[in-house]
PDB file of C-alpha atoms in Angstrom:
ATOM      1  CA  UNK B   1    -128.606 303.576 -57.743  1.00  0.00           C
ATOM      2  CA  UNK B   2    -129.895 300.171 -57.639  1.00  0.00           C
ATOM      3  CA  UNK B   3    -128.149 299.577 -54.219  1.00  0.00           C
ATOM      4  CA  UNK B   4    -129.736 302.810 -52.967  1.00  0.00           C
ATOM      5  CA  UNK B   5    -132.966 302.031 -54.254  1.00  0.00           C
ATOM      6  CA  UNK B   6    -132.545 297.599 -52.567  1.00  0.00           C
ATOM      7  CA  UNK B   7    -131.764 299.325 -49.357  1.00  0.00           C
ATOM      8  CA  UNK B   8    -134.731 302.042 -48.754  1.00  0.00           C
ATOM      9  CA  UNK B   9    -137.096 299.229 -49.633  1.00  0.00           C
ATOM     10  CA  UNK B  10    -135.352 296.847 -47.181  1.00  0.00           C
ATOM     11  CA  UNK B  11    -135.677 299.129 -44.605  1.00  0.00           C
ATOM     12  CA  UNK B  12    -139.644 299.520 -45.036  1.00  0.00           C
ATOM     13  CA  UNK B  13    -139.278 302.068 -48.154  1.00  0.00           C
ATOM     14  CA  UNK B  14    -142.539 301.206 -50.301  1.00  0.00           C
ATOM     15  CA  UNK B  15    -141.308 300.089 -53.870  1.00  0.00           C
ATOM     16  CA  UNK B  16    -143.809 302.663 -55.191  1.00  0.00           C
ATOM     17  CA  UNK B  17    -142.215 305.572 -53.277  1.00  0.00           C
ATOM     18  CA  UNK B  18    -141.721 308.123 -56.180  1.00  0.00           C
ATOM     19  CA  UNK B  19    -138.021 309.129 -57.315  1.00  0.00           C
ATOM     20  CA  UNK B  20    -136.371 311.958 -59.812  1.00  0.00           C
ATOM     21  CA  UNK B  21    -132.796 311.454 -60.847  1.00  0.00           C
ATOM     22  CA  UNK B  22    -131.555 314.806 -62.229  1.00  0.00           C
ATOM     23  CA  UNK B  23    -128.658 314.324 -64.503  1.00  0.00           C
ATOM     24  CA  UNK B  24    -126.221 317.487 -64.444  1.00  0.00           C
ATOM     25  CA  UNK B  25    -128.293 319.981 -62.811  1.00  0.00           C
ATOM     26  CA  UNK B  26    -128.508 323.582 -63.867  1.00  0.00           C
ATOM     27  CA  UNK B  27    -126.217 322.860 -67.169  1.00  0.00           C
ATOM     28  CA  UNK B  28    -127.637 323.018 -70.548  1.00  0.00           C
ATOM     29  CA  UNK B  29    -127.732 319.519 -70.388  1.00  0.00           C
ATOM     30  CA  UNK B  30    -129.663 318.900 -67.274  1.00  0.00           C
ATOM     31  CA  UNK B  31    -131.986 315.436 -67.983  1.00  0.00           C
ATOM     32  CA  UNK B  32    -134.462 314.139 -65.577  1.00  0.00           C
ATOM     33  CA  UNK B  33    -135.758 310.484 -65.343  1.00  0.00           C
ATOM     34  CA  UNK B  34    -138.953 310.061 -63.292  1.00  0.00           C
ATOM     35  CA  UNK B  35    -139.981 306.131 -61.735  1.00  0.00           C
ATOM     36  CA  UNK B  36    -140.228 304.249 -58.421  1.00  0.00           C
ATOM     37  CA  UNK B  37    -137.830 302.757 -56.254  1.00  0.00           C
ATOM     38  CA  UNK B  38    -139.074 299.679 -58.009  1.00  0.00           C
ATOM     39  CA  UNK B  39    -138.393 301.069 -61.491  1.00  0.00           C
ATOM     40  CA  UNK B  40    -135.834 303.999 -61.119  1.00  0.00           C
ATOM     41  CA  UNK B  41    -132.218 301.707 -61.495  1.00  0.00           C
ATOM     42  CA  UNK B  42    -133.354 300.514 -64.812  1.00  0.00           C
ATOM     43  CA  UNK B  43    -134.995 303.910 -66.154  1.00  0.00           C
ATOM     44  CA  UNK B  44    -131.778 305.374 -65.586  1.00  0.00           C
ATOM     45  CA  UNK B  45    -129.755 302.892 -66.970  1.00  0.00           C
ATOM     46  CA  UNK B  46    -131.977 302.824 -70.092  1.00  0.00           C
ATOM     47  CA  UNK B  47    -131.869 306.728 -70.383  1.00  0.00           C
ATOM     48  CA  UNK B  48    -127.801 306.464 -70.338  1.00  0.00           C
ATOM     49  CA  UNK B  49    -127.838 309.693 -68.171  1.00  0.00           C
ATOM     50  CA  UNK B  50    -124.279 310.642 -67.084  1.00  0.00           C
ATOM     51  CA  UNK B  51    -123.013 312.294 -63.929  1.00  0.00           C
ATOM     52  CA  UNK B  52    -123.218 314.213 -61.865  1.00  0.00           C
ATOM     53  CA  UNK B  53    -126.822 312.811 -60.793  1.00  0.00           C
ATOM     54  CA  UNK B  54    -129.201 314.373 -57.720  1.00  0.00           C
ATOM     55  CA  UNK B  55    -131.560 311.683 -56.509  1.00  0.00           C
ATOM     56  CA  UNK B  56    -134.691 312.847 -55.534  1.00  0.00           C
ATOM     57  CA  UNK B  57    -136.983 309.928 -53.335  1.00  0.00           C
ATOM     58  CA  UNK B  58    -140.197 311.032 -51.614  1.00  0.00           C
ATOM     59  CA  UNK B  59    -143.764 312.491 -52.371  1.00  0.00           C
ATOM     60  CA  UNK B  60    -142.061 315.965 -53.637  1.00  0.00           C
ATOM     61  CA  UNK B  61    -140.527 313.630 -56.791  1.00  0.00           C
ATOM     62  CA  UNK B  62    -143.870 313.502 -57.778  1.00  0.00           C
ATOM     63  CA  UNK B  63    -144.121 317.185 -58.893  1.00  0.00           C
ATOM     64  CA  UNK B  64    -140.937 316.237 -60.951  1.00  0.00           C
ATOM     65  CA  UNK B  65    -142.823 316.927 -64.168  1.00  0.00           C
ATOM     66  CA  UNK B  66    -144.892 320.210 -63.260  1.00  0.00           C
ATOM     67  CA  UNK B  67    -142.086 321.904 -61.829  1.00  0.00           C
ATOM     68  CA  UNK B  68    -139.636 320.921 -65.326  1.00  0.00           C
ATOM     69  CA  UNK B  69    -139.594 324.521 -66.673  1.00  0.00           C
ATOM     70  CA  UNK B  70    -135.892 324.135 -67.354  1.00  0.00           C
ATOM     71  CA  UNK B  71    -135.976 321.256 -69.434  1.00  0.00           C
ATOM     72  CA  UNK B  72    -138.849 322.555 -71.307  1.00  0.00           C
ATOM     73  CA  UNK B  73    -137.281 326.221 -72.022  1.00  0.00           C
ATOM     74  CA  UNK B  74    -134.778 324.248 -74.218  1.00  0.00           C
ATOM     75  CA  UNK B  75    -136.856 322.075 -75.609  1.00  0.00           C
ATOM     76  CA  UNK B  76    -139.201 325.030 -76.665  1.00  0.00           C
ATOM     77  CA  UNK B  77    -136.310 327.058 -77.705  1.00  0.00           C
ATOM     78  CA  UNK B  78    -134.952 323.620 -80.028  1.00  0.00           C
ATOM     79  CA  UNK B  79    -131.926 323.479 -77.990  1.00  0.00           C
ATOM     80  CA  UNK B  80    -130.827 319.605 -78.375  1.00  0.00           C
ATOM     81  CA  UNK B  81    -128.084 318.528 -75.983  1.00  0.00           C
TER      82      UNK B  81
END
């Protein structure tokens, strides 16, 4: 991730471009870690987050946290993973 994230910004990628790593999609355990190009390698590292990832980069990571209804169903319904 922190290769992926060194070369977008190399080629003219802003550092502040917005990024969502999704951490096993769709399963019960799906986990999503919001940041920057600038911030994203160590967010995910820090969250421990295990694979299979999706890595969202662009403006539409920004609506990351308004469009987390699937996360927030378990958390409602105190389903820890």
């Amino acid at each position: 991730l922190e290769q992926i994230a060194a070369a977008l910004v190399a080629s003219g990628v802003p550092r502040t471009r917005p990024v969502a790593v999704v951490s096993q999609a769709g399963c019960e355990s799906q986990a999503t870690v919001l940041g920057t190009l600038a911030t994203i390698a160590g967010q995910v590292a820090e969250a421990k987050l295990p694979t299979p990832v999706l890595i969202v980069v662009g403006e539409v990571a920004r609506l990351g946290e308004a469009l987390n209804w699937y996360e927030r169903r378990r958390e409602a319904a105190g389903v820890s993973v």
